[in-house]
XYZ file of C-alpha atoms in Angstrom:
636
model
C 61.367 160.094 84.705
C 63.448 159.631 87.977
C 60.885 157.096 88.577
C 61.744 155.088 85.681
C 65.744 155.464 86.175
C 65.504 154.225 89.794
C 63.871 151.512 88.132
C 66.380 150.273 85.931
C 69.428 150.986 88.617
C 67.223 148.331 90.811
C 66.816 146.002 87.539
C 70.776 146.647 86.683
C 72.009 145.573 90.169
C 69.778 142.825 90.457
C 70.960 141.342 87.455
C 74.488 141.698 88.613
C 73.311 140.094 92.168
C 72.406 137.071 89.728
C 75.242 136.525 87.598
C 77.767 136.636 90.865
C 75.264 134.053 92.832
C 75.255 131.909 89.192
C 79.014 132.127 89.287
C 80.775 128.197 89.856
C 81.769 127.699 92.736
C 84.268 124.735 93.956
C 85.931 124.570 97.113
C 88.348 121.668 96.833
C 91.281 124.020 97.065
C 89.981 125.279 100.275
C 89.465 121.945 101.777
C 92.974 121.341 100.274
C 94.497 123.716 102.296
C 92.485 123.072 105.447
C 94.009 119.271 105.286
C 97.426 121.087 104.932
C 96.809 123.322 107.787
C 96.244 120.229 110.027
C 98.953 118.419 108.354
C 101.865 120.291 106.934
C 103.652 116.687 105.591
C 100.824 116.411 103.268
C 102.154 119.339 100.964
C 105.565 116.778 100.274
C 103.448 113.969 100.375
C 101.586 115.531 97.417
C 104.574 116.511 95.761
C 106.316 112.871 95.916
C 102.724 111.061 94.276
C 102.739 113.852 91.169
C 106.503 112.394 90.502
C 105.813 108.788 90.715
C 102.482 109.443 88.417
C 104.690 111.714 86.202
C 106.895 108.690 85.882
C 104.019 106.099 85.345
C 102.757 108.448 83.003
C 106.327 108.306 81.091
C 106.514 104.649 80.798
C 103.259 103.542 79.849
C 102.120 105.858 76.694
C 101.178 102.524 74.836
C 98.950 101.278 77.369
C 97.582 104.505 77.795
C 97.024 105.130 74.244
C 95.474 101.184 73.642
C 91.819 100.594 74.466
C 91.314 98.575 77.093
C 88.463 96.920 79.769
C 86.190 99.663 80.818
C 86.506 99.887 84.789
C 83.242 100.423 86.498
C 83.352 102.182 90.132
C 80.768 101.677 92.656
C 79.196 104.708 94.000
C 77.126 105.090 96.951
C 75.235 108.248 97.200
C 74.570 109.557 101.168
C 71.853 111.956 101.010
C 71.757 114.746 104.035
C 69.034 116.216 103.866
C 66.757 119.268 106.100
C 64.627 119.786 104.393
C 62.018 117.989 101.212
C 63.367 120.108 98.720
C 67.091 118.928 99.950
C 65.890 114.884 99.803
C 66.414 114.410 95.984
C 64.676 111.374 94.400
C 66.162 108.119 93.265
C 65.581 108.645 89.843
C 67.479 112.088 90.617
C 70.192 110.216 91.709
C 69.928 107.574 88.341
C 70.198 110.779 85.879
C 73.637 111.926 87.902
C 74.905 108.561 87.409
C 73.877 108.304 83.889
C 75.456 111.826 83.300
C 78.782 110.770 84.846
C 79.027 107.834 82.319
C 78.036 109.918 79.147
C 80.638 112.063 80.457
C 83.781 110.222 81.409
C 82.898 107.921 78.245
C 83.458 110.955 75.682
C 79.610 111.080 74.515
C 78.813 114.982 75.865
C 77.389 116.061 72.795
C 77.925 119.814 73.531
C 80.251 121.788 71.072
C 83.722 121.735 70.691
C 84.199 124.966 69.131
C 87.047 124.919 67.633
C 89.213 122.849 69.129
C 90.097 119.259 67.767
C 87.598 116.731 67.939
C 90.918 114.089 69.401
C 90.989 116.287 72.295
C 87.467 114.613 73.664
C 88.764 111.671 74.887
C 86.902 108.161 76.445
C 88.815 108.203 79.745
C 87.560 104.133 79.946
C 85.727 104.571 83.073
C 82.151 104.067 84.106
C 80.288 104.329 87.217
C 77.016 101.963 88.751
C 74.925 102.731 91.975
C 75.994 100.417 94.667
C 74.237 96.663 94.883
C 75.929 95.485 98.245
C 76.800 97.066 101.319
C 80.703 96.703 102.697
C 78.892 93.772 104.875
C 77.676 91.932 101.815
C 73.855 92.838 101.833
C 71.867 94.101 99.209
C 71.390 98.178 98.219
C 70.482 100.862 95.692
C 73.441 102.394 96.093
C 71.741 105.531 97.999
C 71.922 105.721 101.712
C 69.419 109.177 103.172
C 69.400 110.688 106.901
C 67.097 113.868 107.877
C 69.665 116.434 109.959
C 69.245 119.410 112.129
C 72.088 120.956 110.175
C 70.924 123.457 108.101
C 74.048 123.642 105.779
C 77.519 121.892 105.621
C 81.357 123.377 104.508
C 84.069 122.285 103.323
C 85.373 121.162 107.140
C 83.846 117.362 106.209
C 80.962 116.960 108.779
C 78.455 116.077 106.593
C 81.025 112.606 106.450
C 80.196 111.965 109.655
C 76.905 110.491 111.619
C 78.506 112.484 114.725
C 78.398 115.821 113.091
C 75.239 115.587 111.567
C 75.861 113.746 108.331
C 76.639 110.316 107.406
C 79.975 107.868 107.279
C 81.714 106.824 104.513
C 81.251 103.601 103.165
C 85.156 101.780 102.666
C 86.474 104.422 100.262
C 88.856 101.970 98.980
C 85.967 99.938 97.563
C 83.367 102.486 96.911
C 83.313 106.495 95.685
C 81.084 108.329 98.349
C 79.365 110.975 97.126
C 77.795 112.976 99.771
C 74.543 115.095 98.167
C 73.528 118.026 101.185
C 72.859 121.655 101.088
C 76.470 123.068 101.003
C 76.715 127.038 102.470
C 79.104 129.561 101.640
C 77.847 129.178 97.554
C 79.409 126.120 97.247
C 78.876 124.141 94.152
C 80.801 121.503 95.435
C 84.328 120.210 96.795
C 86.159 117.001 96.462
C 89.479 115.272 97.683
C 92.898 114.825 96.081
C 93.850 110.738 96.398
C 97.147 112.004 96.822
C 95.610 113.705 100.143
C 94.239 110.742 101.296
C 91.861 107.716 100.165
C 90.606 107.848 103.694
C 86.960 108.313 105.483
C 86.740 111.723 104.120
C 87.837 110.791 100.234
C 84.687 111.398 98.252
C 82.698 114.218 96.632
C 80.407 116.661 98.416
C 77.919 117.986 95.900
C 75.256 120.627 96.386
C 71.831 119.094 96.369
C 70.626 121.973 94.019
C 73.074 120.869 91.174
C 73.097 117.177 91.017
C 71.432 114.912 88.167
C 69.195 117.270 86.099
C 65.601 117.521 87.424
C 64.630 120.131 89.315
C 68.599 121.355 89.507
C 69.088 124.949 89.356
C 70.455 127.095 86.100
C 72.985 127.240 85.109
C 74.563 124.015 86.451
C 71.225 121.920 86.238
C 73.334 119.418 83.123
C 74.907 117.335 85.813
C 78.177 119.137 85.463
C 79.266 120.075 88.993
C 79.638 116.289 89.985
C 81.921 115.146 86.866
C 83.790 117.964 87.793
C 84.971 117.514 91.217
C 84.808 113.836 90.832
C 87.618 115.253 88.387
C 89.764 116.049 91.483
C 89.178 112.498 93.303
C 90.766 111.259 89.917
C 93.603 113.694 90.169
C 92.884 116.483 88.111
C 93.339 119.769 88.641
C 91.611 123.206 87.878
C 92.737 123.923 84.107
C 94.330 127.476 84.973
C 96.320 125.963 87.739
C 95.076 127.967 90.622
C 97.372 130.686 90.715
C 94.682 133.501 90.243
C 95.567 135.195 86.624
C 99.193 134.612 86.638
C 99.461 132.581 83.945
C 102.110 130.767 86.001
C 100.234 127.488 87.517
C 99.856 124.291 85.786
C 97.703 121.325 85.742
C 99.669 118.880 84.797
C 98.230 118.344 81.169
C 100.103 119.625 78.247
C 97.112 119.941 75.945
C 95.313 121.653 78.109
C 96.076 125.509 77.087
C 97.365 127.363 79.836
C 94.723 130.574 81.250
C 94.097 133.527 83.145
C 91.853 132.418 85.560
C 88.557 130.479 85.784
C 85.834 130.995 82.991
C 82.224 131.596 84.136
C 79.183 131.658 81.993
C 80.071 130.391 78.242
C 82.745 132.695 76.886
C 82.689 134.154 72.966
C 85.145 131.727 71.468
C 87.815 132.309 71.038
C 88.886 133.649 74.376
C 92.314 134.115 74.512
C 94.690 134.764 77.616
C 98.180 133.662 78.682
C 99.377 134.075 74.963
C 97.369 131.220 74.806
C 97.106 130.429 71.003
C 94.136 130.330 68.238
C 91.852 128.700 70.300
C 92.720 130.266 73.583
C 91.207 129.141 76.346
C 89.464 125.426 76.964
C 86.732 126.576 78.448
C 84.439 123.465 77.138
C 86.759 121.336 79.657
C 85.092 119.716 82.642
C 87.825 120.853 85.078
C 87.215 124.815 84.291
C 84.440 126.935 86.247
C 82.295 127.273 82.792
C 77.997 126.303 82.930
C 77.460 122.772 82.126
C 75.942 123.482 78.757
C 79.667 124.410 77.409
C 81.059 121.563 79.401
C 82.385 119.077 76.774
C 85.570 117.008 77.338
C 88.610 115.567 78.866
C 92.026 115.553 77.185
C 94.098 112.478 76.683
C 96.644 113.860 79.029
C 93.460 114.012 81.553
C 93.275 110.446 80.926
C 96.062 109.510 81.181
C 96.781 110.934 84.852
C 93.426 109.016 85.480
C 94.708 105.843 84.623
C 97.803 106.249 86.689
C 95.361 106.189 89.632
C 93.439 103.168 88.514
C 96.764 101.183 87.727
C 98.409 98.111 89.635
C 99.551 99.503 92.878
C 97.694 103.163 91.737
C 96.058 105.056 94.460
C 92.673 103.998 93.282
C 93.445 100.340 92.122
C 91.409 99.052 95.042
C 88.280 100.450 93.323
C 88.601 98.710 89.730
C 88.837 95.194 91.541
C 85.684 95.791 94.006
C 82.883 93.865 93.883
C 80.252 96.770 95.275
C 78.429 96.143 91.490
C 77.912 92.662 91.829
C 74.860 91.525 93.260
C 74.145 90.940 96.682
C 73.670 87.003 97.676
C 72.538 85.169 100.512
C 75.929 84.290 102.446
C 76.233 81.014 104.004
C 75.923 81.083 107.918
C 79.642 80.848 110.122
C 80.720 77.072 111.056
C 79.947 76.499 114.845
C 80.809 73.401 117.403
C 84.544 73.342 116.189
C 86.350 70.265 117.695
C 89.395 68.973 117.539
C 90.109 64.964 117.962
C 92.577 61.908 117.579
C 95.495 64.329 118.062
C 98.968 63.014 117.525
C 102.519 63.657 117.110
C 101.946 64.039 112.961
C 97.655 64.408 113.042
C 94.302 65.811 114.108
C 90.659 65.057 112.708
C 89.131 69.144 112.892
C 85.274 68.665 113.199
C 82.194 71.314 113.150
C 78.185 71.519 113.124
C 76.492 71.656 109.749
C 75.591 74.906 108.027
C 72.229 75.365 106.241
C 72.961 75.496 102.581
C 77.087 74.984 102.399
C 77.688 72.329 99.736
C 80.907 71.914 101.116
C 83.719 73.885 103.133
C 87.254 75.870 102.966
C 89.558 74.576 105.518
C 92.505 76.008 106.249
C 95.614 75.572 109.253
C 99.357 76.407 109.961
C 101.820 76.018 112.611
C 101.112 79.538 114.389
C 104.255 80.957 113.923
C 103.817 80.297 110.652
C 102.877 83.038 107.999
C 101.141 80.683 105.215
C 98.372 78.637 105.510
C 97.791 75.180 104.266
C 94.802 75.019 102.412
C 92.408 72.333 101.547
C 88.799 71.409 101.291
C 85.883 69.076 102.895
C 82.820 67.767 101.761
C 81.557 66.405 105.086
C 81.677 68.648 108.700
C 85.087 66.890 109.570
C 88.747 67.264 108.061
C 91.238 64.570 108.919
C 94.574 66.356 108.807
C 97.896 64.175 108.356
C 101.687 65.231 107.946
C 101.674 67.612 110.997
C 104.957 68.601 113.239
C 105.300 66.808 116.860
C 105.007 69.324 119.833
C 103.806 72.357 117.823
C 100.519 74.969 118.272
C 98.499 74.777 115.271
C 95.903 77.447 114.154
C 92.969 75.919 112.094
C 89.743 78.013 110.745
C 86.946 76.289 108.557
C 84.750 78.330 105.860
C 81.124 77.491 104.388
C 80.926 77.572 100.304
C 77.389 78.426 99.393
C 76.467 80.955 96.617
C 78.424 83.202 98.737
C 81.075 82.459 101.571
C 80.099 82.690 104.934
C 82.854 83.926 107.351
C 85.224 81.789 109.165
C 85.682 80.043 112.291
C 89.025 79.420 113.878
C 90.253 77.351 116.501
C 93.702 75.744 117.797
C 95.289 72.748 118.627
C 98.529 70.943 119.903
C 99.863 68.173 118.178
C 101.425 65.581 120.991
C 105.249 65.164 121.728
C 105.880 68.132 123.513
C 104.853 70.065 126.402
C 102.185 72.478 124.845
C 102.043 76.340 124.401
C 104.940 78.063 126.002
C 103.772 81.349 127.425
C 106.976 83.640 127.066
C 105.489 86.573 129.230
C 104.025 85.612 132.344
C 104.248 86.944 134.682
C 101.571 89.719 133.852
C 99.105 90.088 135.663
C 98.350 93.775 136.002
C 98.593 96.684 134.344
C 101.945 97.943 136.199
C 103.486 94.427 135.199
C 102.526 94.749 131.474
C 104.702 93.268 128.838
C 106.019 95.520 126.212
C 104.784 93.742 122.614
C 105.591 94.623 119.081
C 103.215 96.834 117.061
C 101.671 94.275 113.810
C 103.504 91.371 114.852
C 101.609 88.036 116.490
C 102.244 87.475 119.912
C 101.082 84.071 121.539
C 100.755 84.027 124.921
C 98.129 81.631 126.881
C 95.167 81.759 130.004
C 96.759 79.019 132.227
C 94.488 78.669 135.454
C 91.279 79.923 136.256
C 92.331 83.152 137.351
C 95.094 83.795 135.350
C 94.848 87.418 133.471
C 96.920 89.097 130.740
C 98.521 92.381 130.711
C 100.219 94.126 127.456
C 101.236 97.131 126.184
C 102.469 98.783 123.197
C 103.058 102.220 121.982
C 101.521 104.053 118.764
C 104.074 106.576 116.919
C 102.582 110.069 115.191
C 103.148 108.699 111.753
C 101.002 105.455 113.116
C 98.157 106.546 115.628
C 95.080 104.643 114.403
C 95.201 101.002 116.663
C 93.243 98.021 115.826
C 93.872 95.067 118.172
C 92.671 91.351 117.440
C 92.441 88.507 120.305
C 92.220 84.846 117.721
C 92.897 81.309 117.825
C 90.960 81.515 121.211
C 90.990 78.025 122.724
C 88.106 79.302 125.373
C 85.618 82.347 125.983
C 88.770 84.973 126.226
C 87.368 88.440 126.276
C 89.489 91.756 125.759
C 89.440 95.265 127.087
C 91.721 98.377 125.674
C 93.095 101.057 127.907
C 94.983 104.331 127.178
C 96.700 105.078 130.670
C 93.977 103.951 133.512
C 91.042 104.869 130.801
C 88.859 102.221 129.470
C 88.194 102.825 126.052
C 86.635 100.144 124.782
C 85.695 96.278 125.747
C 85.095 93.182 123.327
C 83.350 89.922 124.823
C 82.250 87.967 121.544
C 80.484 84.381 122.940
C 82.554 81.085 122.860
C 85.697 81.416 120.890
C 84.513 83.939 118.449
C 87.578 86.157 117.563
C 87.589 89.531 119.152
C 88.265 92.704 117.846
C 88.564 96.129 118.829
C 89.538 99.376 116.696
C 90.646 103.397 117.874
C 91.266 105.515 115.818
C 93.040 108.010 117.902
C 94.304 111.546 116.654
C 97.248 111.359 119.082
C 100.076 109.644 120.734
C 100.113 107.469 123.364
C 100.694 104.117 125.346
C 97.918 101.529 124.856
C 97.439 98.550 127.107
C 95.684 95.265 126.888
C 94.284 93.263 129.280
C 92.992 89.789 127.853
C 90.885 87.624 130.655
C 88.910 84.091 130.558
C 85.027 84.843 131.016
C 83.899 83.144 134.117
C 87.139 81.731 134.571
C 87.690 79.584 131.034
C 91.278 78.875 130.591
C 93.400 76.215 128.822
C 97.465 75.972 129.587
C 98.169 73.819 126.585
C 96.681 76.280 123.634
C 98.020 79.338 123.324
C 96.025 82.299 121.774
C 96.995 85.162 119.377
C 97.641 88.163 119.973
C 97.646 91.595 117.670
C 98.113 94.804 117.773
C 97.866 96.326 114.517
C 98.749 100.394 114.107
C 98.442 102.813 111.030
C 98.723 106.450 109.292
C 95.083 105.466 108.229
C 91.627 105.048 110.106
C 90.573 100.895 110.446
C 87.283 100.309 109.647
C 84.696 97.267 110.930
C 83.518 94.718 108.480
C 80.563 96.789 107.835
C 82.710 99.404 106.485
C 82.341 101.573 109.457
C 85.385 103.955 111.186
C 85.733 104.093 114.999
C 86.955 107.119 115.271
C 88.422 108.891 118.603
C 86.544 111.268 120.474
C 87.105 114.771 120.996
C 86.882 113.963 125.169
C 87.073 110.778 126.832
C 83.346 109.884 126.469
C 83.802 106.330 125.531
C 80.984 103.505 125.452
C 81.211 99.769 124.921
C 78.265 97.686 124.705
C 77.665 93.910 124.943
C 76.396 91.326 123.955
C 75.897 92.674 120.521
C 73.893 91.402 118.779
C 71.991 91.781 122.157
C 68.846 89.898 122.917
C 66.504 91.391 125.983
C 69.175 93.031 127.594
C 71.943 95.125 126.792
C 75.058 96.175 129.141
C 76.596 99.360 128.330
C 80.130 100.481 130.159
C 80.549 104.376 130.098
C 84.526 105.854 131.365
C 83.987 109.049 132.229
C 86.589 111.776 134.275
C 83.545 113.672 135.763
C 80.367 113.371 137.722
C 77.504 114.218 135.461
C 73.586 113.174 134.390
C 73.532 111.520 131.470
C 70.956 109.952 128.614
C 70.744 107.096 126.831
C 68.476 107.276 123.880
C 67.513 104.528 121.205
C 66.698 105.143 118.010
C 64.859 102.927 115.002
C 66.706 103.018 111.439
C 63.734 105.309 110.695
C 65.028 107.934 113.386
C 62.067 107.836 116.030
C 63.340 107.761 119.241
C 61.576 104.045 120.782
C 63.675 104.137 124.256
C 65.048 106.628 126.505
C 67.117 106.194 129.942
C 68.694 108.748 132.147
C 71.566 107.851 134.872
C 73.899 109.743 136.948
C 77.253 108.987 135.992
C 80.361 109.022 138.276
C 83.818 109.750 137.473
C 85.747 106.248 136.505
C 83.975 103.110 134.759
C 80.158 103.378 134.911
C 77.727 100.308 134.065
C 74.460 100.359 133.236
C 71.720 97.825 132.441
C 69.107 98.390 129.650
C 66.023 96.475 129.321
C 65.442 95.835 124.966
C 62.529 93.584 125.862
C 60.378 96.002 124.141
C 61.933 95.951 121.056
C 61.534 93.885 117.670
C 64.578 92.541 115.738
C 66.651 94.342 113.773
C 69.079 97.224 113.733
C 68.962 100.451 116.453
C 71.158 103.211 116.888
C 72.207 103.868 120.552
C 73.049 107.484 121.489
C 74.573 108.782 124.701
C 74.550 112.458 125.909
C 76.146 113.923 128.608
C 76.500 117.597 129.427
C 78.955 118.292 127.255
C 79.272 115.259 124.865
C 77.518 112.956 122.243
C 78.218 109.076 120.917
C 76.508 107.290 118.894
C 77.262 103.260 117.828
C 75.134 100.683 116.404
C 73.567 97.854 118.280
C 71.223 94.985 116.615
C 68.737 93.516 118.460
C 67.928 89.731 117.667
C 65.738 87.333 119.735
C-alpha cells in the first residue's frame, strides 16, 4: 500500500514537472530591458514612437479600415544549429512560412469561443522565403551554420558569426529569423522596431517549436513564431506586462484587459480584471496560450501594424524591398573610363564594352553639386555638351541588362580655369591633419608623386558608427583609417575603383584619414571626394554585412580582395603575441592554416592561396586572447 502511494506522489510531481516545462515561454521583455540597461535613452525613445503611432493611428481610421495591396515581407531564416536534431529541414522551414501567412491573413481556423467573429481580423500582410541575397544573387531564403554553442539567450549572439551564430541580413530589407536551440526555456524572443531596426531586429525562435513537423507539444502549430514576430510588428503581450495588476496596457482597446498570461487552453469564459462576458482573449496570438487555442488578431492589432508598414513607418523599408523578386544575372561594372575633347562647355566620356548591356545609364554633375544630370547611351561613349568653364565634374556610367550592373565613376575638368583647388594642403601627416565635416563632401586632390593626405574628424555618442568613402578618384588613390596612432582598417581597390571603409565603433573618439596615390599615381588638376559619413546606426557592406567594432584592438585588413594567389593581411596589435591564421571553405573545413609571431604596432603578413579553387573563404585570426573573422573570395 505505501508502495502504491509513493507511486502516485512520483506520478503527481512528474506531471507537475511537465505542465511548468510546457508552460510558454517568451523573453522579449527581458531582452527589452537588457537593451535599456545598455541604453537608458531607449525607454523615451520608446515612449516618443507609441505617440507618433497613436497619432497615425488617429488620422488614418479609413485607410486602416479599407482593404488594400497585401504587403509581402522577405524572410530569411539563419539556422544555428549543434546538433541534427537542431538542423530543421527546408520543408520545416516552408510549413513556418505557410503558418505565418494563414495566420496574419485571418484563416486560423481554431475557435473563437465566444467572442465576435469581426474581432479576427486580415492584418494584409504576407510573408515569402528570400530569392536574392542583399548582393543580388539567388537563395532559398534559409542560410545554416553548425556551432560549438550548445544553447543561445536572449543577449543576441546567435546574430552574430563572432559569437557563434550568424549575421543579419539588411534588416531594413529583410525579417531575420534566427531558428537555434534557445536555453533558459525559452520559446522565443523578438525586438520592438521602436528599439531598433538594427543588426539585432529579428526573431529568435526555438528550433523545437518552429513550422509543425517534428515540433514539440504543445506549441508544435507554428504558434511561437507569429507570436513574437507579433512584437517586431509592435505588439505587445495582451495583459500588458505588469504581472496580475490589471494595470498595464497593450495599446489595443478591444483587446480585454487580464490578470496575467494564460497557459494551456483556459475553460471559457475566464474572467479577470472585471473583464466582461467573455473575459479574457486567450485565443489571441500575443497571449502565452498553446497554439491550438491561438486564433486571431484584433483590428486595433492591425491597425498598430500598419502604422509600422506606412510611408515614413518604422518598417516601410520592408514593403518596398525587392528580397521576393527573383534573382537575375547582373550586368558586369563599365571599365576603361576615359575622358576626351574637353572644353570650356564639353567632354566626350568613353568606356570598354560590357557583355550583355543593351545600352547604359550615364550620369554627371559639377561636384559641388547635389543633383545629377542624367541621361542615356547606346554606344560605349557619351558626348556631353552645355557644361560650365573651369569647373570639376563627377561622371559615373551604368550597364542596363536584365539587371543593372554597378557603376563606375570618374572626373574631369572642363577648360578655362586653373583646375581643382585643393583648400587643405598642407597635410601631410597625421599631426598636420585637417579638421573635416562629418557627412559633408570634401574635395581635396594628390598633386605630385609624393604628395599624401591627412584628415580628421570626430564621431559624437549619439553618432559613433563611421563609414568613410574615397570617389571620383582620378588615379589608384588608396585609403587607410586610424583611431589615435591605431590602424584599423585599410582599403586599396585597383585603378579608380571607389573605396570604402566602415567601423562601427561602440564609443567616442577622433578618427583620422590618410588618403595616398599607390606607387606614386597623382593628378593636380582632378580633385577627388572625400566622405566621412557617421550614425546612431551600424553601416552595412553591399552584401548586407555589419563591420562591427571589436571588443580589443585586434583589427585585420586584407587585400587585394577578391585576391588571386596571394593575399596580404595587415594585423595592429598593442602586444607581442603568437598568432593563427586559419582558412575556412563555405562548408566549414578548415583548407589552410598559418601561425606568426606578432609584434606590438602594424604587423604584415603574406599568405600563399595558390592552393585554393575559386570562390568564397572565410579567414579567421586568433590570438591569445582574441578572434576575427572576415570574408575573402578567391578568383583566378
Amino acid at each position: 500500500m505505501r508502495m502504491k502511494k509513493l507511486l502516485w506522489i512520483v506520478i503527481f510531481f512528474m506531471g507537475v514537472m511537465s505542465f511548468a516545462q510546457a508552460q510558454r515561454k517568451c523573453g522579449t521583455m527581458e531582452h527589452l530591458q537588457m537593451q535599456i540597461q545598455q541604453d537608458p535613452s531607449l525607454e523615451s525613445q520608446m515612449q516618443a514612437y507609441e505617440a507618433q503611432i497613436e497619432q497615425w493611428i488617429n488620422d488614418h481610421q479609413n485607410e486602416i479600415n479599407a482593404s488594400k495591396a497585401v504587403i509581402t515581407i522577405p524572410v530569411v531564416v539563419h539556422v544555428v544549429y549543434s546538433t541534427t536534431a537542431q538542423n530543421i529541414t527546408d520543408a520545416r522551414v516552408a510549413e513556418q512560412i505557410a503558418i505565418l501567412n494563414r495566420d496574419y491573413a485571418g484563416l486560423n481556423t481554431h475557435s473563437m469561443y465566444g467572442f465576435a467573429s469581426t474581432l479576427k481580423i486580415n492584418t494584409e500582410l504576407q510573408f515569402c522565403l528570400a530569392q536574392r541575397k542583399p548582393d543580388g544573387t539567388a537563395t532559398n531564403g534559409v542560410e545554416r551554420r553548425q556551432t560549438t554553442v550548445s544553447s543561445f539567450s536572449t543577449n543576441d549572439y546567435v546574430k552574430l558569426y563572432s559569437k557563434g551564430g550568424l549575421d543579419a541580413w539588411d534588416p531594413t530589407k529583410y525579417m531575420n529569423i534566427w531558428v537555434c536551440n534557445l536555453g533558459g526555456g525559452l520559446c522565443g524572443y523578438a525586438q520592438f522596431p521602436t528599439s531598433g531596426v538594427n543588426s539585432t531586429f529579428g526573431v529568435v525562435i526555438n528550433y523545437q517549436y518552429f513550422g509543425q513537423t517534428d515540433a514539440v507539444a504543445p506549441y508544435n502549430l507554428g504558434g511561437t513564431t507569429s507570436h513574437e514576430i507579433g512584437h517586431c510588428f509592435n505588439l505587445y503581450h495582451i495583459w500588458g506586462d505588469d504581472g496580475t495588476a490589471c494595470t498595464g496596457t497593450d495599446y489595443c482597446a478591444d483587446v480585454p484587459n487580464q490578470a496575467g498570461p494564460n497557459y494551456g487552453v483556459p475553460v471559457y469564459p475566464h474572467v479577470t480584471c472585471t473583464n466582461g462576458t467573455n473575459g479574457d482573449m486567450f485565443i489571441n496570438f500575443m497571449d502565452y496560450s498553446d497554439d491550438i487555442a491561438y486564433a486571431n488578431f484584433t483590428p486595433n492589432q492591425k491597425a498598430r501594424i500598419q502604422a509600422c508598414f506606412a510611408s515614413g513607418g518604422l518598417l516601410y523599408s520592408l514593403s518596398v524591398s525587392d528580397g521576393c523578386q527573383p534573382a537575375t544575372a547582373a550586368c558586369g561594372t563599365p571599365t576603361g573610363l576615359t575622358v576626351s575633347a574637353i572644353t570650356n562647355t564639353g567632354a566626350t566620356l568613353g568606356w570598354t564594352a560590357v557583355s550583355g548591356a543593351t545600352s547604359y545609364n550615364v550620369q554627371y554633375k559639377v561636384s559641388t553639386a547635389t543633383t545629377w544630370m542624367s541621361t542615356t547611351s547606346a554606344t560605349t561613349s557619351k558626348v556631353l555638351t552645355g557644361l560650365t568653364a573651369a569647373s570639376n565634374y563627377m561622371w559615373q556610367v551604368q550597364a542596363v541588362c536584365s539587371t543593372g550592373g554597378g557603376w563606375s565613376a570618374g572626373t574631369f575638368i572642363t577648360t578655362g580655369g586653373s583646375g581643382c583647388t585643393d583648400t587643405y594642403e598642407p597635410n601631410e601627416s597625421s599631426a598636420a591633419a585637417k579638421l573635416i565635416a562629418v557627412n559633408t563632401d570634401v574635395f581635396a586632390s594628390i598633386g605630385t608623386s609624393i604628395d599624401k593626405d591627412y584628415f580628421k574628424f570626430t564621431t559624437t555618442s549619439a553618432a559613433k558608427k563611421v563609414k568613410v568613402t574615397l570617389t571620383a578618384l582620378p588615379g589608384d588613390y588608396d585609403m587607410k583609417l586610424y583611431k589615435g596612432t591605431t590602424l584599423l582598417a585599410t582599403s586599396q581597390n585597383t585603378g579608380t575603383t571607389s573605396e570604402t571603409i566602415i567601423y562601427n565603433a561602440t564609443s567616442t573618439g577622433t578618427y583620422y584619414v590618410y588618403v595616398y596615390g599607390y606607387s606614386g599615381a597623382y593628378n593636380a588638376a582632378s580633385c577627388y571626394d572625400l566622405k566621412a559619413q557617421t550614425s546612431s546606426t551600424s553601416f552595412r557592406t553591399a552584401n548586407g554585412e555589419s563591420l562591427d567594432e571589436p571588443n580589443t584592438p585586434l583589427v585585420i585588413s586584407m587585400y587585394p580582395n577578391p585576391a588571386g594567389n596571394n593575399l596580404t593581411l595587415e594585423y595592429n596589435t598593442e602586444f607581442n603575441d603568437n598568432s593563427t591564421v586559419n582558412v575556412y571553405d563555405m562548408s566549414g573545413r578548415l583548407v589552410l592554416s598559418n601561425s606568426f609571431t606578432s609584434t606590438k604596432g602594424l604587423n604584415t603578413w603574406n599568405i600563399d592561396l595558390s592552393q585554393l579553387m575559386n570562390g568564397l573563404y572565410m579567414i579567421e585570426l586568433i590570438n591569445s586572447s582574441d578572434r576575427i573573422i572576415n570574408k575573402i573570395m578567391v578568383e583566378k
